[in-house]
Short mmCIF file of C-alpha atoms and ligand atoms in Angstrom, two decimals:
data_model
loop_
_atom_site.label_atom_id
_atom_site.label_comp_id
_atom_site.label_asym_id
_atom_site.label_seq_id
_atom_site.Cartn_x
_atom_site.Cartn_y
_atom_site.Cartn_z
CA UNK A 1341 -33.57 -17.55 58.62
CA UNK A 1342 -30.78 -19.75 60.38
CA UNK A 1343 -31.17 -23.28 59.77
CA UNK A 1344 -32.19 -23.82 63.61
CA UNK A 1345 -35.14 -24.63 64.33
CA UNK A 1346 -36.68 -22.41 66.73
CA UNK A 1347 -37.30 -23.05 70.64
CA UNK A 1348 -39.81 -20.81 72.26
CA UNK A 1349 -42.60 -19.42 69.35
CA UNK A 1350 -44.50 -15.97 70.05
CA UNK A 1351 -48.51 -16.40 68.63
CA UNK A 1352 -50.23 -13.14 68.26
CA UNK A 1353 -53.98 -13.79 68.08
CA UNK A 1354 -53.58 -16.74 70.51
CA UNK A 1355 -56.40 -16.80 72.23
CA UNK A 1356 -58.46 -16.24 68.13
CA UNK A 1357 -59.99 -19.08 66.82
CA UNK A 1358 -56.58 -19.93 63.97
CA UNK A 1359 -54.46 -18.70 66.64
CA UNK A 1360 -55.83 -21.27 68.84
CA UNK A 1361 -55.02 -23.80 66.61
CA UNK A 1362 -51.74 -22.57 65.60
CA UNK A 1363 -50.74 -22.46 69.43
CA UNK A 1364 -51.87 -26.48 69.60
CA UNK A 1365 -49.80 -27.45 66.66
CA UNK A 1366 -46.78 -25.89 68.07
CA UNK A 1367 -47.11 -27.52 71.73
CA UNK A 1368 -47.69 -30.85 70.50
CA UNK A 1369 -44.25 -30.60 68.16
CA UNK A 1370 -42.95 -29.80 71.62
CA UNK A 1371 -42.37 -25.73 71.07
CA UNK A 1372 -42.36 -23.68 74.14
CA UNK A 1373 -45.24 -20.83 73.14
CA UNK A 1374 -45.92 -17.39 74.09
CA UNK A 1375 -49.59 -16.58 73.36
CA UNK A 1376 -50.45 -13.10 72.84
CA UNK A 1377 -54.03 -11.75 74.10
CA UNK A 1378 -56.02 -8.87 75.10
CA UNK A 1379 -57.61 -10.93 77.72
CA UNK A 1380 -56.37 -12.17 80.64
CA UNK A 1381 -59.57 -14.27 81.38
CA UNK A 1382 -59.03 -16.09 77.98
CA UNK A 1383 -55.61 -16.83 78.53
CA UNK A 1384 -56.35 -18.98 82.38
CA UNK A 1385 -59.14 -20.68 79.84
CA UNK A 1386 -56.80 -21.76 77.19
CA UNK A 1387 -53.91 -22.83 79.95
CA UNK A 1388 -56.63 -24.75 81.88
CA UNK A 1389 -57.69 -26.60 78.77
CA UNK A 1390 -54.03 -27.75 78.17
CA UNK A 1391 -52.94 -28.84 82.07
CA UNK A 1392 -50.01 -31.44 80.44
CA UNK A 1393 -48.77 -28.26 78.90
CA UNK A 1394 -48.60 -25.85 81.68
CA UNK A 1395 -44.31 -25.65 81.90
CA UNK A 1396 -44.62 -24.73 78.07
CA UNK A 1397 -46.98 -22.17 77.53
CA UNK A 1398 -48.01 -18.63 79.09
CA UNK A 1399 -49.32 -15.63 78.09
CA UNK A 1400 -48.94 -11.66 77.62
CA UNK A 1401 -51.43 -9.18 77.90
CA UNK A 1402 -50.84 -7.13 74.82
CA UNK A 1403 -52.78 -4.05 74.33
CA UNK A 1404 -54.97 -2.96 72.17
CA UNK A 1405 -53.25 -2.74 68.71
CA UNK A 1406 -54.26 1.37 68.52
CA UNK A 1407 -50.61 1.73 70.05
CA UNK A 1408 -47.81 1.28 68.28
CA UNK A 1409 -45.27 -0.48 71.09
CA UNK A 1410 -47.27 -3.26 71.98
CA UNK A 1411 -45.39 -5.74 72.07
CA UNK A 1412 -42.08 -4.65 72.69
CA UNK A 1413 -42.48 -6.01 76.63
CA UNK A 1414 -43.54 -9.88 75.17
CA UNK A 1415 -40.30 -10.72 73.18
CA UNK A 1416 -37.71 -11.62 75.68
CA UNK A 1417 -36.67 -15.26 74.73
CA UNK A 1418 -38.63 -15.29 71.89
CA UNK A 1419 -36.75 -16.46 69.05
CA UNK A 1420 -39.79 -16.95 66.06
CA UNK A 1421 -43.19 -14.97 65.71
CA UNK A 1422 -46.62 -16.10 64.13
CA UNK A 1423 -48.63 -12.80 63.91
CA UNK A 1424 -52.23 -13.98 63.35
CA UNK A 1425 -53.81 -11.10 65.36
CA UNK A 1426 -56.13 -9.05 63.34
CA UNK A 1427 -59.89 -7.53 63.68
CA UNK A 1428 -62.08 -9.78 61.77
CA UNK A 1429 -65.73 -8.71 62.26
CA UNK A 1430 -68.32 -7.04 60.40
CA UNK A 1431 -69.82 -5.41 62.91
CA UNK A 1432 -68.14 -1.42 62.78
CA UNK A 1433 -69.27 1.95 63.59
CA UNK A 1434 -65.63 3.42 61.78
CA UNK A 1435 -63.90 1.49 59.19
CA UNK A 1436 -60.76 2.85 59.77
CA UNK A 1437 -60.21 3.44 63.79
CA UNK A 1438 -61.44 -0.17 63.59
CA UNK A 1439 -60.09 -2.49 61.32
CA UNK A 1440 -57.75 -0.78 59.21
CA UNK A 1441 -55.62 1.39 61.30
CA UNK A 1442 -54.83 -1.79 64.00
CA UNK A 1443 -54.29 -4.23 61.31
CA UNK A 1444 -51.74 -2.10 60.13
CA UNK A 1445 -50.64 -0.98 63.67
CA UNK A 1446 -50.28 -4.34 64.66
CA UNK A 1447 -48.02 -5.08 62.02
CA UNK A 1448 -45.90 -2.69 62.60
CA UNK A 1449 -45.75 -3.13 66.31
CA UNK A 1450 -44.87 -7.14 66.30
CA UNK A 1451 -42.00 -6.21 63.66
CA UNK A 1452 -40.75 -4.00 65.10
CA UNK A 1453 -40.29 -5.24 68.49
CA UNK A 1454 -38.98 -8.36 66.46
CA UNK A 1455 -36.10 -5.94 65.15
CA UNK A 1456 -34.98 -4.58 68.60
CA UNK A 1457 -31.35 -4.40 69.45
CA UNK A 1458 -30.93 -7.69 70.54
CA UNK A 1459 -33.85 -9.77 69.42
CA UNK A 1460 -33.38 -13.75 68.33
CA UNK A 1461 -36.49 -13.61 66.11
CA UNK A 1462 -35.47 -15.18 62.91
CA UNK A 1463 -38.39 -15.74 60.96
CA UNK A 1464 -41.88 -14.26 61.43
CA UNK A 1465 -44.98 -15.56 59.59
CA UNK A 1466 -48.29 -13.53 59.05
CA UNK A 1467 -51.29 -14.48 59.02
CA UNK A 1468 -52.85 -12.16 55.79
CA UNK A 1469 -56.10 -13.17 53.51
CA UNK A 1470 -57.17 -14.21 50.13
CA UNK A 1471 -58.79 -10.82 50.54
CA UNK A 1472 -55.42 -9.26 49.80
CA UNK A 1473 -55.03 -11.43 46.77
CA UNK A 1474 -58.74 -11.37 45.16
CA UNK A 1475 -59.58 -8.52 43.09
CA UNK A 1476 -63.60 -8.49 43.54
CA UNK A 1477 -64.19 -6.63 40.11
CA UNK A 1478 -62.32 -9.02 37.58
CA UNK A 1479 -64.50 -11.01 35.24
CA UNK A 1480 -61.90 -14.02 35.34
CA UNK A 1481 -61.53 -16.19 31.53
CA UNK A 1482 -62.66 -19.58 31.74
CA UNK A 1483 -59.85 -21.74 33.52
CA UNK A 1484 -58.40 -18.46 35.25
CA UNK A 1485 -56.51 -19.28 38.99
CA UNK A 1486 -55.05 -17.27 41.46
CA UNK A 1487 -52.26 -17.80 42.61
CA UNK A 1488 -49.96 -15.67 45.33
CA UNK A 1489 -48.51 -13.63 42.96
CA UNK A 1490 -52.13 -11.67 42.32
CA UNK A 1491 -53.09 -8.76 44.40
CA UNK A 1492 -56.26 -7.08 45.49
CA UNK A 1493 -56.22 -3.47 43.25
CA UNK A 1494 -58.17 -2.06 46.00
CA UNK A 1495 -57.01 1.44 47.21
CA UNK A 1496 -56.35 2.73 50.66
CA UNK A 1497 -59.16 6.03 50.14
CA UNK A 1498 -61.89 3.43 48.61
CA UNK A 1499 -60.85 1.10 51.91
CA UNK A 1500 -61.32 3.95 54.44
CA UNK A 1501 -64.20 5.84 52.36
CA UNK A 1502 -67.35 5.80 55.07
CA UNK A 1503 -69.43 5.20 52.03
CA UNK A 1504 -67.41 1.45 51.63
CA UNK A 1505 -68.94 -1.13 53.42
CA UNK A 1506 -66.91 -3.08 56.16
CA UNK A 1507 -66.23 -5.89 54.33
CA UNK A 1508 -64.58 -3.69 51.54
CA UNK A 1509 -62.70 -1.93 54.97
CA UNK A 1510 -61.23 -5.70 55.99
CA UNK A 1511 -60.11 -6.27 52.73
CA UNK A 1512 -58.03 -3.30 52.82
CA UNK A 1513 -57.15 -3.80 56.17
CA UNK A 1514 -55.57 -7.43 55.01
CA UNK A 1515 -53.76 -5.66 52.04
CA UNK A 1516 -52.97 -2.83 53.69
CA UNK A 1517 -51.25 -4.96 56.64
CA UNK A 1518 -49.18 -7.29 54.38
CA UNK A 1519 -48.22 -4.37 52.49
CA UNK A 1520 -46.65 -2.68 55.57
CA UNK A 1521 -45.09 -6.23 56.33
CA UNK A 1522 -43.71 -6.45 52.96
CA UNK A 1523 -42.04 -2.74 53.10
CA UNK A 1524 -41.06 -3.37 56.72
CA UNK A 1525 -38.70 -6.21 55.80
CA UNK A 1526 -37.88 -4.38 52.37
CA UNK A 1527 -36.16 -1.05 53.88
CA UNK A 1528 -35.15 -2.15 57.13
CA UNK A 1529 -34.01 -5.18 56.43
CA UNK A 1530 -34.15 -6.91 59.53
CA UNK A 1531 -32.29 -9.83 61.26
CA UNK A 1532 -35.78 -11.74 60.31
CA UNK A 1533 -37.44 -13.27 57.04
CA UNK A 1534 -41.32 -13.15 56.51
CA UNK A 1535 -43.56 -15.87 54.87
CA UNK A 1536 -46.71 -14.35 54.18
CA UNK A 1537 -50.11 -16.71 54.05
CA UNK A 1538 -53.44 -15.53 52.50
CA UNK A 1539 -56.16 -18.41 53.48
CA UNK A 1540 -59.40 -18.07 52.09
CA UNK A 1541 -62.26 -18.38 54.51
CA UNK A 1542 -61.62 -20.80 57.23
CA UNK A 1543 -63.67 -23.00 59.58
CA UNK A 1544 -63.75 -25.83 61.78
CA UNK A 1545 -64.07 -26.83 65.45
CA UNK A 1546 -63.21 -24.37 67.56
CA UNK A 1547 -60.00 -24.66 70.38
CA UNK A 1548 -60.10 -21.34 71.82
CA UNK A 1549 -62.61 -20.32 74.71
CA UNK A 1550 -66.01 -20.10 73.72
CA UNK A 1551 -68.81 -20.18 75.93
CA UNK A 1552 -71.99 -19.55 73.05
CA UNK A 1553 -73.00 -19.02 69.53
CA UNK A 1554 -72.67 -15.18 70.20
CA UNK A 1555 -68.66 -15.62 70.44
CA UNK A 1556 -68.04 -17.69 67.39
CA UNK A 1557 -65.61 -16.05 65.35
CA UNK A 1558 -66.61 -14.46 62.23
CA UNK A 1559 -66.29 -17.13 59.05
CA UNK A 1560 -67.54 -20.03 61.71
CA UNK A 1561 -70.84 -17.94 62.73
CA UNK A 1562 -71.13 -17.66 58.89
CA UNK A 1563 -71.56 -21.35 58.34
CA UNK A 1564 -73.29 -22.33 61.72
CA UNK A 1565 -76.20 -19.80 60.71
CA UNK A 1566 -76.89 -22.14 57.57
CA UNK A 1567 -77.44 -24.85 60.61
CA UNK A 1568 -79.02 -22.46 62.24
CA UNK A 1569 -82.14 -21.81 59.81
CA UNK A 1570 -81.10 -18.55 58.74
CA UNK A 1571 -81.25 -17.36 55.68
CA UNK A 1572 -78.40 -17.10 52.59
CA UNK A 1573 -76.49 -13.98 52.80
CA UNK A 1574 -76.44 -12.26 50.26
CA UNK A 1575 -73.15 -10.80 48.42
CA UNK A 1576 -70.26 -11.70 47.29
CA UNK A 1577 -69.02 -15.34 48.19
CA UNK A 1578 -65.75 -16.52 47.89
CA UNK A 1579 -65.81 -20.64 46.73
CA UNK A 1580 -62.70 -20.89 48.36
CA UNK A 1581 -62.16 -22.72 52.23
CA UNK A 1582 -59.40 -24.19 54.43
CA UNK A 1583 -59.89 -26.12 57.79
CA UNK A 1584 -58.35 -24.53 60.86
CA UNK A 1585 -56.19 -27.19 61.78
CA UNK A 1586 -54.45 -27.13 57.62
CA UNK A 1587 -53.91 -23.23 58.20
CA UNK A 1588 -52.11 -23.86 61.55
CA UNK A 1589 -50.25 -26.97 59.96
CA UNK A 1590 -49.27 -24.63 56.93
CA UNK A 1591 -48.56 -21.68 59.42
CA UNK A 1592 -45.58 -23.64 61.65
CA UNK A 1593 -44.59 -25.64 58.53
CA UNK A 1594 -43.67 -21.80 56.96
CA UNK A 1595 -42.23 -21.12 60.20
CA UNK A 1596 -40.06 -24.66 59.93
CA UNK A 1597 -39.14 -24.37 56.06
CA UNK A 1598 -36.10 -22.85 55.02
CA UNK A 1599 -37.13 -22.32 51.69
CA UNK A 1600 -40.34 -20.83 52.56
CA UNK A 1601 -38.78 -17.45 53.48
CA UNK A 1602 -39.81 -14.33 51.78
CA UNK A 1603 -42.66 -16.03 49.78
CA UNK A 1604 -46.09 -15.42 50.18
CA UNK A 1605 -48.85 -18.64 49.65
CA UNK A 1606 -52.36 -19.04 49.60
CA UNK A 1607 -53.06 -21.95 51.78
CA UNK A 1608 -56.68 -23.19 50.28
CA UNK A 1609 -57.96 -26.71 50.11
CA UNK A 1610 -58.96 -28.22 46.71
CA UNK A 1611 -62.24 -28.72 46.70
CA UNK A 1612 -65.03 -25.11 46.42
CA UNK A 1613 -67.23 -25.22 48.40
CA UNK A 1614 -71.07 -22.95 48.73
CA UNK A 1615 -73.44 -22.39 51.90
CA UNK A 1616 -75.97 -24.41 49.53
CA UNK A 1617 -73.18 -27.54 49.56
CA UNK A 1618 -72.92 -27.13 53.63
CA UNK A 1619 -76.79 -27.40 54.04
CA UNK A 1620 -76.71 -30.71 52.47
CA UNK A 1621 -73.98 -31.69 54.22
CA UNK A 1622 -75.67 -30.60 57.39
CA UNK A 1623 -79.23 -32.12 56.71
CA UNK A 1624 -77.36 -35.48 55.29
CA UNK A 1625 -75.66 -35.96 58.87
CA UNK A 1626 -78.30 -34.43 61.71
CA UNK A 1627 -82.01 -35.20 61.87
CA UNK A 1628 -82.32 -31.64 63.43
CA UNK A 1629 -80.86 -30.36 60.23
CA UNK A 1630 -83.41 -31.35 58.30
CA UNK A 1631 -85.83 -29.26 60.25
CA UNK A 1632 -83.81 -26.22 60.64
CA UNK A 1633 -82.17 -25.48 57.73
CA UNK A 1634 -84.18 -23.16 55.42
CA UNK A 1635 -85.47 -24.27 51.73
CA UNK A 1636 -83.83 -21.54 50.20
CA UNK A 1637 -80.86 -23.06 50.09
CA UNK A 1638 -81.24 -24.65 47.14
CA UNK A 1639 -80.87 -28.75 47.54
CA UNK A 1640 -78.47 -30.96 45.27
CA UNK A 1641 -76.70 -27.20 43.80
CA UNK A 1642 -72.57 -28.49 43.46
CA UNK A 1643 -70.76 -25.50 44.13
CA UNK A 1644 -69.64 -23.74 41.62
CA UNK A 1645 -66.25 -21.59 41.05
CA UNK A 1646 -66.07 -19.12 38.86
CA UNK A 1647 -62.01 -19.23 39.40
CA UNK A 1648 -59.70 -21.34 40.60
CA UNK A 1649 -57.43 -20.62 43.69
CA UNK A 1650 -53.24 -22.47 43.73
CA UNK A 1651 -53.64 -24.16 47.14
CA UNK A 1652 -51.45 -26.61 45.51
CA UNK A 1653 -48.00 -24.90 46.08
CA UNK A 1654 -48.89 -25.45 49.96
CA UNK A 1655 -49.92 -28.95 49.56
CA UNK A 1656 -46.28 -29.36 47.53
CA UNK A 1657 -43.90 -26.81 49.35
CA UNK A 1658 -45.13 -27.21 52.61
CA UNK A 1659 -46.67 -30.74 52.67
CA UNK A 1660 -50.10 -29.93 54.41
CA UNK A 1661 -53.10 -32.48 53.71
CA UNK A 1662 -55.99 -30.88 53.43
CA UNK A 1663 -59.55 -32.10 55.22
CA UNK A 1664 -62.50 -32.47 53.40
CA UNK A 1665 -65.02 -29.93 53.21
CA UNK A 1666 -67.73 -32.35 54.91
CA UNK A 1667 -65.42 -33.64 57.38
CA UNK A 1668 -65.03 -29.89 58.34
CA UNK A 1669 -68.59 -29.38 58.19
CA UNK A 1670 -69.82 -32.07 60.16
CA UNK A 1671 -67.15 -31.89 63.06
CA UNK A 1672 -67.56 -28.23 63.52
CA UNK A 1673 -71.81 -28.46 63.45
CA UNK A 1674 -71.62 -31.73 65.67
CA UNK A 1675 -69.38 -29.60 68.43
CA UNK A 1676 -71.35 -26.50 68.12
CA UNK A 1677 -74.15 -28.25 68.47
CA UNK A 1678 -73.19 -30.33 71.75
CA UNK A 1679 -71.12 -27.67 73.01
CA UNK A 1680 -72.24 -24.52 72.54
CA UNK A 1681 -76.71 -24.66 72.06
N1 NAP B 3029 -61.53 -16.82 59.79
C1 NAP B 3029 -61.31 -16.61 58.50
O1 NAP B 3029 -62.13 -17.00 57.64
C2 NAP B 3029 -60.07 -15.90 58.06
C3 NAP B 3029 -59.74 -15.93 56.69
C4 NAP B 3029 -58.56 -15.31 56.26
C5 NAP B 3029 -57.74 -14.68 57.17
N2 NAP B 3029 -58.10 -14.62 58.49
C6 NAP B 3029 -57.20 -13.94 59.41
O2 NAP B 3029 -56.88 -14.81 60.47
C7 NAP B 3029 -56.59 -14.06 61.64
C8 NAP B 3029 -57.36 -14.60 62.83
O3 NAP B 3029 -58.75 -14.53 62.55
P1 NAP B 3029 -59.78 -15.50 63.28
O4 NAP B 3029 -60.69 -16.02 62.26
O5 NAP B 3029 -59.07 -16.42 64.17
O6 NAP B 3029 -60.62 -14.43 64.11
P2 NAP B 3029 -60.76 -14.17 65.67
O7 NAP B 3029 -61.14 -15.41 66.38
O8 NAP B 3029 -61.66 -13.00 65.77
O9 NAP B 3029 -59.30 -13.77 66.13
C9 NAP B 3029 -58.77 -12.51 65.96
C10 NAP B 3029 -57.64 -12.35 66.95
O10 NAP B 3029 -57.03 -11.05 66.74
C11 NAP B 3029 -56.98 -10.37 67.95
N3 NAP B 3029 -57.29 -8.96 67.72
C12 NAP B 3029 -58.30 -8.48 66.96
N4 NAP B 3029 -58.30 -7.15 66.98
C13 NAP B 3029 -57.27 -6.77 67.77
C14 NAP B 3029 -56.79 -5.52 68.21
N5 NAP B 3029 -57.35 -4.36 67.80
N6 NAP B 3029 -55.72 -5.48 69.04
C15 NAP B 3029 -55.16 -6.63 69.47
N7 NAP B 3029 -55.58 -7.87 69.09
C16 NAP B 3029 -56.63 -7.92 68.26
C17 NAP B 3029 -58.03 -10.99 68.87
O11 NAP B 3029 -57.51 -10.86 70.18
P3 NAP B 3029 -58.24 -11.29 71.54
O12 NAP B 3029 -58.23 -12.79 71.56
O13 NAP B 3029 -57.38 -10.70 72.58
O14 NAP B 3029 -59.62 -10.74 71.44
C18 NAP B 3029 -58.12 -12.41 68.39
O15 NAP B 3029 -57.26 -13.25 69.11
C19 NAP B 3029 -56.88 -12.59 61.30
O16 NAP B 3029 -55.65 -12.01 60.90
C20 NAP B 3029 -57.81 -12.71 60.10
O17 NAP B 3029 -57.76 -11.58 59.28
C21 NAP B 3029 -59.24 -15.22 58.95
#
């Protein structure tokens, strides 16, 4: 990466719940931003909720990422990339056509477009998971952390097996994506660097247009359904969290630091946090809480860890604060609650 800053910032994802957020922190450190969408419709919504920023942002339709060549028609002026498009959801009839072939597709396309004859792109920073750093099946020793040098073992046939369950598929589809980042920049060496970050779940209010509960993005419908009186769900849970608004501070200050390029971080706040922890929080700060939320989450339960996760090296290399779990909790309930019921 050149040591200029950049001027006019493509956002894949834009019109996403992080991408959202991401787009906000760049316009108000006065960037000029491209916002990436499938959706036309979404992005009049997000330039009509921003009216004092209408001379420095716009959008491109970009395909479905099932084609490779997506976005070589959005890059002209574009000098930096954030690439935080991705399928997140649960919900699949095919593993594969559905989360992990366009995670990795879209990769592929948004680098290399960036690499084109031509292009100013100097840095480009990806938006990956924790779920390409956990591995699901270690037992970790007492005082064990991750840290972004770990990666999921998962393999690509146990990712795209139809006996795997989709949240085993998006797992893959994070590692699998990264991966294809990593080996991108690795043999073609491109005019660009890549800073890789691997957030654990994320929540917070939401930026991007959303008219009801139905369209809350995956890890945010999670935690409103605690508010929402339904019951735990069950599985695996990862005690691990970042606010929205730290994982687009930590996504343009990798985009802004030198020194950041070719590293990979796990942006994660300090504190663990557990569904049980959020419906206290919840009944502690709404009357109406105390109604709906259901007694099986278990009152007065700390959450517990049974690992520890380096969100530090963030905090220290790339100077993001990090909110409070029940500052998170109770402005995200309080808006989806006003907004959105
Ligand atoms: N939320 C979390 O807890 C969490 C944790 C770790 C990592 N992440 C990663 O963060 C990124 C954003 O997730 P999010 O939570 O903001 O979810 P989201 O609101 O569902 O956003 C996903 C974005 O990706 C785009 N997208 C999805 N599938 C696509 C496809 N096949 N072709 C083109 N674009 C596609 C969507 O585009 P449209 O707007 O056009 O529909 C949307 O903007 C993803 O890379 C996800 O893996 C999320």
């Amino acid at each position: 990466m050149s040591s200029q800053k950049p001027s006019h910032v493509l956002v894949t994802g834009s019109t996403g719940f992080i991408g959202a957020h991401v787009v906000d922190n760049l316009l108000a450190r006065g960037f000029s931003v491209r916002g990436a969408t499938r959706s036309a419709k979404k992005g009049e919504q997000m330039k009509a909720a921003r009216p004092q920023y209408t001379s420095k942002l716009d959008f491109v339709i970009v395909e479905d990422f099932t084609n490779i060549g997506v976005f070589d028609a959005a890059m002209e002026g574009i000098d930096a990339v954030i690439h935080v498009a991705s399928p997140f959801f649960y919900d699949t009839t095919n593993n594969e056509q559905e989360l992990i072939l366009p995670a990795i597709n879209g990769v592929k396309s948004i680098l290399s477009a960036s690499a084109k004859p031509g292009s100013k792109v100097r840095r480009i920073v990806l938006t990956s998971s924790f779920a390409s750093v956990l591995d699901i099946d270690r037992n970790p020793p007492p005082g064990f952390t991750y840290t972004a040098a770990h990666w999921n073992p998962l393999t690509y046939e146990t990712a795209i097996d139809p006996k795997s369950t989709s949240v085993v598929a998006y797992r893959g589809s994070k590692k699998f994506a990264e991966l294809a980042a990593w080996e991108f920049v690795k043999n073609e060496k491109p005019q660009f660097d890549l800073v890789a970050l691997c957030p654990p779940m994320v929540f917070g209010p939401v930026v991007h247009p959303v008219s009801s509960v139905e369209q809350l993005n995956e890890s945010n419908a999670v935690l409103w359904s605690v508010a929402a009186g339904i019951d735990p769900i069950p599985g695996i849970r990862v005690p691990a969290w970042i606010d929205a608004r730290d994982l687009a501070e930590a996504h343009v200050q990798a985009l802004l630091t030198p020194e950041a390029g070719g590293k990979r971080f796990i942006p994660a706040a300090p504190e663990p946090f557990s569904y049980e922890y959020a419906a206290d929080i919840m009944k502690e700060n709404f009357d109406w809480a105390k109604q709906s939320v259901t007694t099986n989450y278990k009152a007065g339960e700390k959450p517990h860890a049974s690992y520890g996760v380096d969100g530090e090296t963030v905090a220290r290399e790339l100077g993001v604060k990090y909110h409070s779990f029940r500052d998170t909790v109770v402005e995200f309930v309080k808006q989806v609650k006003e907004d959105l019921t």
